[in-house]
Each structure stands twice: as structure tokens, then as C-alpha cells.
Amino acid sequence: MDTDDSSPDLPPPTPVRAAAGMPSAGPGGGPEAHGSTPTRQGDQADQPTSKANGFRTVLGGGPPPGPTRPEFWRSPLRGPWLTSVFGLVLLIGIPVMFVTGLLSYAAYNPDLATVNDQTPNKGWLGFYLFSWPTDPSWLYRLTQGVHVTLGVVLVPVLLAKLWSVIPKLFSWPPVRSVAHALERLSLLLLVGGALFEFVTGLLNVQLHYIFPGSFYTLHFYGAWVFIGAFVVHIVFRVPVMVRALRGRRLRTELRTPTDATRPEPPDATGLVSPRPAPATISRRGALGTVGLGSLVLFAVTAGQSIGGSLRRTALLAPHGQEPGSGPNGFQINKTAASVGIRAADIGPQWRLVVRGPGYERTLTREQVLALPQHEAALPIACVEGWSTADQHWSGVRLRDLATMAGFPGEPPEVFVESVERGGSFGSTVLRANQVHDPRSLLALRVNGADLSPDHGYPARIIVPANPGVHNTKWVTRLTFGAAT
């Protein structure tokens, strides 16, 4: 895209002339002698008014040199049509991202128990929450994969859209009225919210938690702020976008070479440069560059969710924690060492405690293995967007353990506790529908081998369509019929 600059050949600012009826300055800088009255000491009471008038003069007397001047932005590509094309893509993509993000939040069942809820003060923002289903088993893999992949793919479009409207961010004067101030505030929330959500999301994909506080809390509230500003922006800008898109044909623009590229006609949006430079790239080239950037990001991101041969191209997926080949050779986030698991915690001294109303039983791993064993082919999917292919798990059904705890009919929710000492999600509560599903297991083995320590040995939870962090590893206690 064309480079913006300020040019030394800008015309000099117009001298401020004396207003009609006002005396001009004399040689000494004071008023002329004709009928002039010397300034008296009592006139200093007028100084606040003079200062206020001076402030208004500065704001209203023209923008200072630099990006506040329309001539500073010289790209001939900027205009309502190109901005509207980028805006249309975001208008389609951002609502999909928002909805899949809400679904991701619902999958944690935050309304079920405090240990599941990273945003306890959400209030009415959780109005839509529902019991997260277990069918299809790949549901969370799909929704979170779409959420993360789409977010990464839209980054070039978002940056291009911000580039196309950047002159508006420097418009002068900064505030012209109360209505204009509110419009500027909504624009600040829109741009700031977009950058915040995209940046924190990308950092989360790479497991770089360099921001203060919990990612879940910040991203959740940030999403609501951003979508509110987005809706307000859309309400006021959709008519402008529709007119702009109808004003120029996409096919014509895609056939226009660089040497034939001309600025759009000036209009009220203020995006068209009043002194454009010659085009160094066509609008076709600009759209193609942005599209190519999104395509490359898709190629290096989508494989972490789609799997198969594309997994090798997932360069933006979290790396460094692949446990090698073999039955346990699939992606992990938390290693045993990273959460303080000691050899004694998962060695022969390990015990599983199963509790219910008036019931408690302690089992060794050998006793758990002696219970009826079942198998389930289920993936693991995490909030960072990565997921595995179906792994073949074997273990004890959670509903059989619920029966042991005194619930022979419909099983209740279960509070799952781990021996891990650090990190988040060391415990969780699973809904009754999750416990009841015959594929929900306290898994002891995977792909025909014992779980490795990093995959949760001696026992872990595996539930269909469950976020990875809620498939608790290193389980030591199951309390049925209690949320905490």
C-alpha cells in the first residue's frame, strides 16, 4: 500500500488577519493612537475569557503540522470503498468469532460451580449459559478451532481496515461537540477493544501469559466491551458502507492496474486524500496482499485443529511440549513437573477416594483396574485452538463410579480433584449429563498403554466435547452429588 508522508512543499499557513473593526498593532506592538485607551489594571479580570478564546482559536484555527492535517495522508487508495470492503469481511467474521467465543465460555459450565467460573461477577453477561452437551464428541474441537483459526486469519484484514481509516483517528479538532466526543469515545473502544482481543487471543494461543490477571477474565469482559462498540459502529456505518460498495464494482477494481488507479471522489467521510500521491499499488494489489496474508496464516494455523497432514504445517500452534511418538505421543499443555507433581504423588502410594452422601471408599490403582473397564475414542481439544485426533481411552465409566457412591439411577454432578499443586484448573465440576454419558471415563490407559505422567497417570478424566482443562489429570478424589 502507498506510503503516507508529510511533504515539505505544503503551502504556508494563512496569516491570521485582524477582525473587522479591531485596531491593528502599531510599530511598538500596541494599539494605534487613534482613540485607543490604555489598558487599565482592572481589565485583568477579562484574562480568563481571553485564555478561553485563545484556546478556541488554537482548536479552530486549523490543525497543527503533522498527521492532523488531511494533506499528510497521501495514499490514493484510501476511500470509503476500500474501507467498506475490509469492513464487510470483518462484519461477517467478527460475529462468528464472538458467538464461538461465547460457546467456548459456556463449555466450561461456569454457572455450575465456583471452581468452574473464572468470571464470578459477570452478572447478566452470562444470560445465555446452558448445559454443555456431550454430542457430538467433536463439538468443542469444532467451535474453538473455528474461533482461534478465524481470529488469526482476520488479523491482516483488521490491520488493513485500521490503515484505511487512520486519518480519522487524527481528525482535527479532536472534539467538536458532545455528540462528536461520544463518537470518538465509541471509536476508541472499538479500536482499543479489537486490538486487545486479538493480541490477548494470539498470546494465549502461544501460551504467553504476559498480561496481568487471568486470560479468561480479561478476554471475556474485553469481548463484551468490543462487541458493544462494534454494534454501535455498525448501526451508524452500515448505510455508508452499502452506498460505498454500490458506488464501485468489485470486478472493475480487480481489473484496474496500478497505472490506472485513481483516488475516489472526495466525500464526507474524510478518508480521501486532498493531495494524493501517485499510486504505487492498485486496489487489486492491496486486496490481494491482504488476502494472501490471511491465506498464509490459515495454512500455518488450521492444521492444529483439522489434523491429518495439515498438522505439520501448523507453525503457529504451541510447540515444545510434544511428548514424542508411541501411545502417549500426542499434544499436552501441562506437564507433571510444571504443576508440582512429585513421584510420591503418583507412585504406589496413590489412592482414589470416591465419595457420596454418607459414603466414602478408597481404592488403589490395582483395585480401580479390577473394576469393569470400558473404551471410548475421543479427542482432546484446548482453548488455544489445538486438538488431537481421536485417542483410544480405557477406564471406568463415571456413571459406574456414581452407582458405587450411592446413585444407581440418574447420576448427579461430580466434583473432581487433582493432586496437582500449581497452575489453574486443579479441580472441576462435571454436569450430570457429562457423568451419565457412557463415553465419560476415569481413564487409566490410552492407545493400549498406561497413561504417561504428563498425560495424567495414574488416572484422568476424559469426557466427550469437554474443554481439555476440564479433563482433569492426576485425579485423586471424586465427590458425587456435591458441586464443591
XYZ file of C-alpha atoms in Angstrom:
484
model
C 0.000 0.000 0.000
C 1.153 3.560 -0.626
C 3.340 5.305 1.880
C 1.887 8.280 3.729
C 4.109 11.229 4.420
C 4.114 14.943 5.041
C 5.773 16.892 2.258
C 7.993 19.989 2.638
C 6.129 21.674 -0.207
C 2.964 22.158 1.860
C 1.596 25.696 1.476
C 2.377 28.009 4.411
C -0.438 28.608 6.858
C -2.647 31.584 6.045
C -1.806 34.613 8.234
C -4.460 35.466 10.761
C -5.901 38.833 9.807
C -7.294 41.339 12.260
C -11.014 41.117 12.617
C -13.111 43.899 11.126
C -13.460 46.885 13.407
C -10.472 45.934 15.546
C -7.402 48.152 15.765
C -4.238 46.925 14.192
C -0.949 46.719 16.040
C 1.311 49.726 15.828
C 5.055 49.702 15.407
C 5.539 49.118 19.098
C 3.162 46.201 19.218
C 0.462 48.257 20.951
C -2.726 49.781 19.594
C -2.762 52.747 17.220
C -3.103 56.158 18.806
C -6.460 56.991 17.203
C -8.907 56.828 20.076
C -7.155 53.981 21.781
C -7.438 53.545 25.513
C -4.514 52.299 27.598
C -5.087 49.028 29.382
C -6.098 49.513 32.987
C -5.250 47.190 35.860
C -8.916 46.396 36.382
C -9.086 44.964 32.871
C -7.119 41.904 34.066
C -10.441 40.424 35.161
C -11.003 39.684 31.484
C -7.949 37.384 31.272
C -9.822 34.037 31.833
C -12.143 34.899 28.964
C -9.176 35.800 26.799
C -7.485 32.497 27.609
C -10.659 30.582 26.737
C -10.925 32.462 23.460
C -7.291 31.699 22.767
C -7.871 28.004 23.364
C -10.799 28.024 20.968
C -8.657 29.883 18.445
C -5.982 27.189 18.652
C -8.547 24.427 18.075
C -10.463 26.281 15.410
C -7.591 28.000 13.640
C -6.521 24.933 11.667
C -4.700 21.728 12.504
C -1.054 21.780 13.574
C 1.557 20.325 11.219
C 1.674 16.557 11.039
C -0.920 13.776 10.888
C -3.772 16.061 11.946
C -3.624 17.696 8.503
C -5.532 15.864 5.758
C -2.656 16.521 3.327
C -0.365 14.383 5.475
C -2.134 11.201 4.329
C -1.381 10.864 0.633
C -2.296 7.325 -0.379
C -4.650 7.411 -3.384
C -6.157 4.064 -2.310
C -7.878 5.337 0.808
C -11.555 5.962 0.466
C -14.940 4.679 1.551
C -14.994 1.827 -0.993
C -11.768 0.102 0.108
C -12.626 0.658 3.765
C -16.055 -0.854 3.164
C -14.606 -3.971 1.538
C -12.447 -4.647 4.590
C -15.368 -3.736 6.824
C -17.649 -6.218 5.080
C -15.206 -9.065 5.730
C -14.993 -8.095 9.393
C -18.761 -7.713 9.566
C -19.058 -11.389 8.646
C -16.073 -12.720 10.584
C -16.294 -10.897 13.917
C -19.839 -12.083 14.839
C -18.746 -15.672 14.125
C -15.741 -15.165 16.391
C -17.925 -13.661 19.105
C -20.506 -16.461 19.031
C -17.890 -19.228 19.051
C -16.158 -17.417 21.915
C -19.413 -17.408 23.901
C -19.801 -21.113 23.172
C -16.273 -21.743 24.396
C -17.142 -19.959 27.638
C -20.356 -21.980 28.011
C -18.395 -25.227 27.576
C -16.708 -24.563 30.925
C -20.110 -24.726 32.659
C -19.279 -21.585 34.676
C -22.769 -21.415 36.207
C -22.383 -24.882 37.741
C -19.798 -24.197 40.457
C -17.357 -21.550 41.614
C -14.345 -23.690 40.666
C -15.543 -23.605 37.053
C -16.117 -19.856 36.962
C -13.246 -17.514 36.109
C -15.630 -14.516 35.953
C -17.727 -14.647 39.148
C -19.007 -11.074 38.738
C -20.303 -11.484 35.203
C -23.952 -10.885 36.199
C -26.298 -10.677 33.234
C -23.427 -11.232 30.771
C -23.954 -14.941 31.404
C -27.633 -14.801 30.443
C -27.208 -17.300 27.599
C -25.437 -20.096 29.512
C -26.793 -23.618 29.078
C -25.859 -27.194 29.886
C -22.986 -28.012 27.554
C -23.792 -31.194 25.574
C -21.603 -34.247 25.050
C -22.795 -34.858 21.482
C -21.192 -34.637 19.050
C -17.935 -35.550 20.764
C -16.012 -33.153 18.490
C -18.234 -30.137 19.270
C -15.694 -28.187 21.324
C -12.966 -29.131 18.892
C -15.017 -27.505 16.121
C -16.191 -24.351 17.917
C -12.836 -23.500 19.465
C -10.934 -24.427 16.310
C -13.104 -22.036 14.295
C -12.761 -19.329 16.949
C -8.964 -19.403 17.057
C -8.324 -20.029 13.356
C -10.717 -17.291 12.256
C -9.188 -14.876 14.746
C -5.713 -15.466 13.335
C -6.886 -15.290 9.713
C -8.635 -11.947 10.272
C -5.508 -10.220 11.604
C -4.388 -8.889 8.165
C -7.931 -7.702 7.444
C -8.133 -5.905 10.784
C -4.777 -4.195 10.240
C -5.768 -3.189 6.709
C -9.044 -1.760 7.977
C -7.226 0.263 10.632
C -4.774 1.515 7.985
C -7.627 2.613 5.768
C -9.270 4.755 8.465
C -6.228 6.030 10.331
C -6.719 9.652 9.141
C -9.987 9.662 11.103
C -8.086 8.915 14.307
C -6.174 12.201 13.862
C -9.082 14.374 12.741
C -8.990 17.979 13.935
C -10.258 19.397 16.159
C -10.249 16.326 18.426
C -13.651 17.212 19.895
C -16.193 19.472 18.219
C -19.279 18.780 20.326
C -20.723 16.428 22.893
C -22.043 14.160 20.136
C -18.641 14.168 18.463
C -16.985 13.349 21.805
C -19.268 10.338 22.224
C -18.480 9.214 18.685
C -14.732 9.492 19.404
C -15.174 7.516 22.628
C -17.007 4.730 20.801
C -14.216 4.690 18.199
C -11.620 4.403 20.970
C -13.497 1.463 22.494
C -13.856 -0.162 19.082
C -10.197 0.123 18.046
C -8.835 -0.495 21.532
C -11.178 -3.432 22.103
C -10.280 -5.017 18.765
C -6.542 -4.724 19.387
C -6.920 -6.007 22.962
C -8.965 -9.050 21.989
C -6.776 -10.016 19.055
C -3.499 -9.508 20.944
C -4.538 -11.391 24.085
C -6.010 -14.160 21.943
C -2.814 -14.573 19.941
C -0.719 -14.579 23.131
C -2.983 -17.243 24.606
C -2.564 -19.430 21.513
C 1.187 -19.328 22.134
C 0.778 -19.845 25.908
C 2.455 -16.474 26.584
C 0.571 -15.103 29.591
C 2.437 -11.816 29.915
C -0.664 -9.747 30.651
C -1.833 -9.100 34.237
C -4.668 -11.212 35.561
C -6.454 -14.230 34.163
C -6.734 -14.569 30.398
C -10.283 -15.901 30.733
C -11.461 -12.903 32.764
C -9.743 -10.287 30.613
C -10.775 -11.853 27.315
C -14.387 -12.361 28.421
C -15.022 -8.810 29.598
C -12.950 -7.359 26.779
C -15.115 -9.222 24.270
C -18.285 -7.637 25.612
C -16.784 -4.144 25.527
C -15.576 -4.679 21.984
C -18.819 -6.182 20.663
C -20.835 -3.327 22.210
C -18.712 -0.746 20.416
C -18.822 -2.880 17.258
C -22.627 -2.961 17.244
C -22.857 0.812 17.741
C -20.357 1.341 14.935
C -22.259 -0.967 12.597
C -25.601 0.731 13.279
C -24.215 4.084 12.171
C -21.860 2.920 9.431
C -23.750 0.215 7.546
C -25.652 2.735 5.367
C -22.339 4.406 4.450
C -20.781 1.016 3.701
C -23.677 -0.045 1.480
C -23.541 3.185 -0.536
C -19.778 2.891 -0.940
C -19.921 -0.723 -2.110
C -22.641 0.116 -4.612
C -20.654 3.081 -5.910
C -17.842 0.968 -7.410
C -17.897 -2.509 -8.930
C -15.549 -5.075 -7.449
C -14.936 -6.630 -10.864
C -13.844 -3.284 -12.258
C -11.441 -2.660 -9.399
C -9.936 -6.138 -9.779
C -9.206 -5.360 -13.449
C -7.674 -1.937 -12.831
C -3.842 -1.893 -12.959
C -1.651 0.369 -10.867
C -1.085 2.995 -13.572
C -4.830 3.405 -13.990
C -5.609 3.592 -10.270
C -7.172 6.897 -9.302
C -8.375 8.289 -5.961
C -12.022 8.023 -5.085
C -14.076 11.223 -5.359
C -13.899 13.367 -2.205
C -16.823 12.865 0.124
C -17.940 13.499 3.686
C -16.033 10.544 5.179
C -12.738 12.428 5.123
C -10.830 9.329 4.023
C -9.885 10.545 0.540
C -6.626 12.467 0.468
C -6.936 16.080 -0.786
C -3.393 15.835 -2.200
C -2.866 12.180 -3.220
C 0.475 10.830 -4.368
C 0.778 8.687 -7.498
C -0.336 5.101 -6.920
C 2.395 2.524 -6.331
C -0.066 -0.359 -5.960
C -3.578 -0.895 -7.234
C -6.609 -1.653 -5.108
C -6.453 -5.118 -6.632
C -2.908 -5.420 -5.320
C -3.930 -4.175 -1.872
C -6.798 -6.657 -1.620
C -4.592 -9.432 -2.947
C -1.846 -8.692 -0.415
C -4.282 -8.791 2.484
C -5.943 -11.935 1.150
C -2.594 -13.651 0.678
C -1.601 -12.774 4.226
C -4.802 -14.324 5.563
C -4.306 -17.417 3.412
C -0.754 -17.909 4.721
C -1.942 -17.541 8.313
C -4.685 -20.079 7.658
C -2.123 -22.527 6.293
C 0.109 -22.230 9.367
C -2.763 -22.295 11.881
C -5.642 -24.509 10.777
C -3.690 -27.749 10.930
C -3.634 -27.694 14.722
C -7.435 -28.111 14.671
C -8.023 -30.001 11.432
C -5.241 -32.529 11.975
C -4.016 -35.035 9.414
C -1.229 -33.960 7.093
C -2.018 -30.284 7.772
C -0.831 -30.683 11.361
C 2.744 -30.481 10.082
C 2.050 -27.016 8.654
C 0.644 -25.643 11.919
C 3.645 -23.439 12.605
C 1.660 -21.141 14.914
C 0.485 -23.991 17.146
C 2.072 -24.221 20.619
C 5.357 -26.097 20.354
C 7.929 -27.581 22.671
C 5.644 -29.917 24.612
C 5.092 -32.752 22.152
C 5.912 -35.920 24.127
C 7.323 -37.827 21.160
C 5.954 -40.942 19.494
C 4.219 -44.003 20.920
C 0.799 -44.469 22.560
C 1.216 -41.282 24.631
C 2.710 -39.278 21.757
C 0.118 -36.527 21.418
C -0.014 -32.871 22.430
C -0.104 -31.705 26.047
C -0.188 -28.309 27.746
C 0.652 -29.014 31.375
C 3.472 -31.396 32.247
C 3.580 -33.160 35.589
C 6.646 -31.187 36.604
C 5.085 -27.816 35.719
C 2.272 -28.259 38.273
C 4.387 -29.694 41.056
C 3.576 -33.391 40.706
C 6.065 -35.452 42.702
C 6.903 -39.123 42.243
C 5.280 -39.934 45.590
C 2.004 -38.313 44.460
C 1.510 -40.747 41.584
C 3.507 -43.749 42.811
C 2.303 -46.867 44.650
C 1.009 -44.680 47.497
C -1.549 -43.020 45.210
C -5.172 -43.596 46.172
C -8.530 -42.744 44.595
C -11.239 -41.603 47.001
C -14.850 -41.988 45.833
C -17.426 -40.100 47.885
C -21.174 -39.790 48.023
C -23.795 -38.894 50.648
C -22.769 -40.969 53.664
C -20.330 -42.992 51.560
C -16.570 -42.987 51.070
C -14.304 -45.612 49.592
C -10.568 -45.544 48.988
C -9.142 -47.543 46.087
C -5.660 -48.416 44.928
C -4.894 -48.290 41.214
C -4.998 -52.101 41.077
C -8.492 -52.033 42.581
C -9.611 -49.432 40.046
C -8.218 -51.630 37.255
C -10.229 -54.549 38.662
C -13.499 -52.661 38.117
C -15.342 -53.121 34.789
C -13.276 -51.404 32.087
C -14.728 -49.639 29.045
C -13.292 -47.904 25.988
C -14.005 -44.634 24.195
C -12.435 -42.955 21.165
C -12.312 -39.237 21.955
C -10.156 -36.223 21.023
C -8.645 -33.659 23.345
C -9.356 -30.036 22.410
C -7.961 -26.996 24.213
C -8.810 -23.328 24.418
C -5.653 -22.444 22.474
C -7.318 -23.944 19.404
C -5.263 -27.120 19.084
C -6.816 -30.559 19.258
C -5.808 -34.153 18.744
C -7.275 -36.886 16.630
C -9.392 -39.450 18.459
C -7.348 -41.257 21.090
C -8.474 -44.668 22.349
C -9.035 -44.445 26.080
C -9.903 -47.195 28.529
C -11.023 -46.960 32.126
C -14.030 -46.947 34.449
C -17.239 -45.220 33.462
C -18.047 -42.232 35.643
C -21.640 -43.363 35.964
C -20.453 -46.733 37.349
C -18.472 -44.849 39.981
C -21.595 -42.761 40.691
C -23.503 -46.002 41.274
C -20.757 -47.082 43.683
C -21.182 -43.769 45.536
C -24.913 -44.345 46.066
C -26.556 -43.062 42.865
C -27.835 -46.142 40.992
C -30.289 -44.150 38.846
C -29.615 -40.827 37.185
C -26.130 -39.753 38.304
C -25.579 -36.245 39.714
C -22.739 -33.842 39.065
C -19.285 -34.778 40.327
C -16.545 -32.665 41.907
C -13.175 -33.808 40.542
C -9.949 -33.047 42.432
C -6.346 -33.474 41.314
C -3.097 -33.852 43.228
C -1.513 -31.013 41.267
C -0.114 -28.204 43.406
C 0.249 -25.356 40.950
C -1.458 -23.807 37.982
C -5.153 -23.357 37.343
C -7.958 -25.884 36.908
C -6.690 -28.313 39.536
C -10.311 -29.198 40.184
C -13.561 -29.021 38.266
C -17.238 -29.926 38.432
C -18.834 -32.017 35.674
C -22.541 -31.823 34.927
C -24.914 -34.742 35.377
C -25.258 -35.194 31.611
C -21.490 -35.499 31.342
C -21.331 -38.100 34.115
C -24.194 -40.048 32.522
C -22.588 -40.342 29.074
C -21.210 -43.882 28.634
C -18.090 -42.471 26.973
C -17.172 -40.415 30.048
C -14.358 -42.273 31.772
C -11.902 -42.178 34.591
C -9.218 -43.243 32.138
C -6.267 -45.381 33.182
C -4.847 -46.248 29.775
C -4.641 -44.691 26.312
C -3.966 -46.343 22.963
C -3.282 -49.662 24.691
C -0.698 -48.355 27.194
C -0.734 -46.900 30.695
C -1.062 -43.150 30.823
C 2.262 -41.337 30.960
C 2.837 -38.982 33.898
C 2.372 -35.959 31.610
C -0.958 -37.344 30.388
C -2.301 -37.825 33.901
C -1.045 -41.131 35.324
C -2.389 -42.835 37.427
C -5.898 -41.688 36.330
C -7.521 -38.810 34.471
C -10.940 -37.657 33.308
C -11.949 -37.899 29.667
C -15.394 -36.592 28.655
C -16.735 -36.055 25.110
C -16.880 -32.432 23.894
C -15.192 -31.249 27.087
C -12.538 -28.490 27.126
C -9.119 -30.007 27.689
C -8.516 -28.296 31.046
C -11.679 -29.901 32.412
C -10.429 -33.370 31.524
C -8.617 -33.274 34.851
C -5.335 -35.165 35.160
C -3.797 -36.888 38.213
C -7.249 -37.408 39.763
C -7.287 -38.281 43.458
C -10.866 -37.636 44.610
C -14.380 -37.859 43.110
C -17.284 -36.440 45.126
C -20.674 -37.215 43.607
C -23.679 -35.021 44.382
C -21.620 -32.026 45.569
C -20.640 -29.022 43.473
C -17.728 -28.018 45.733
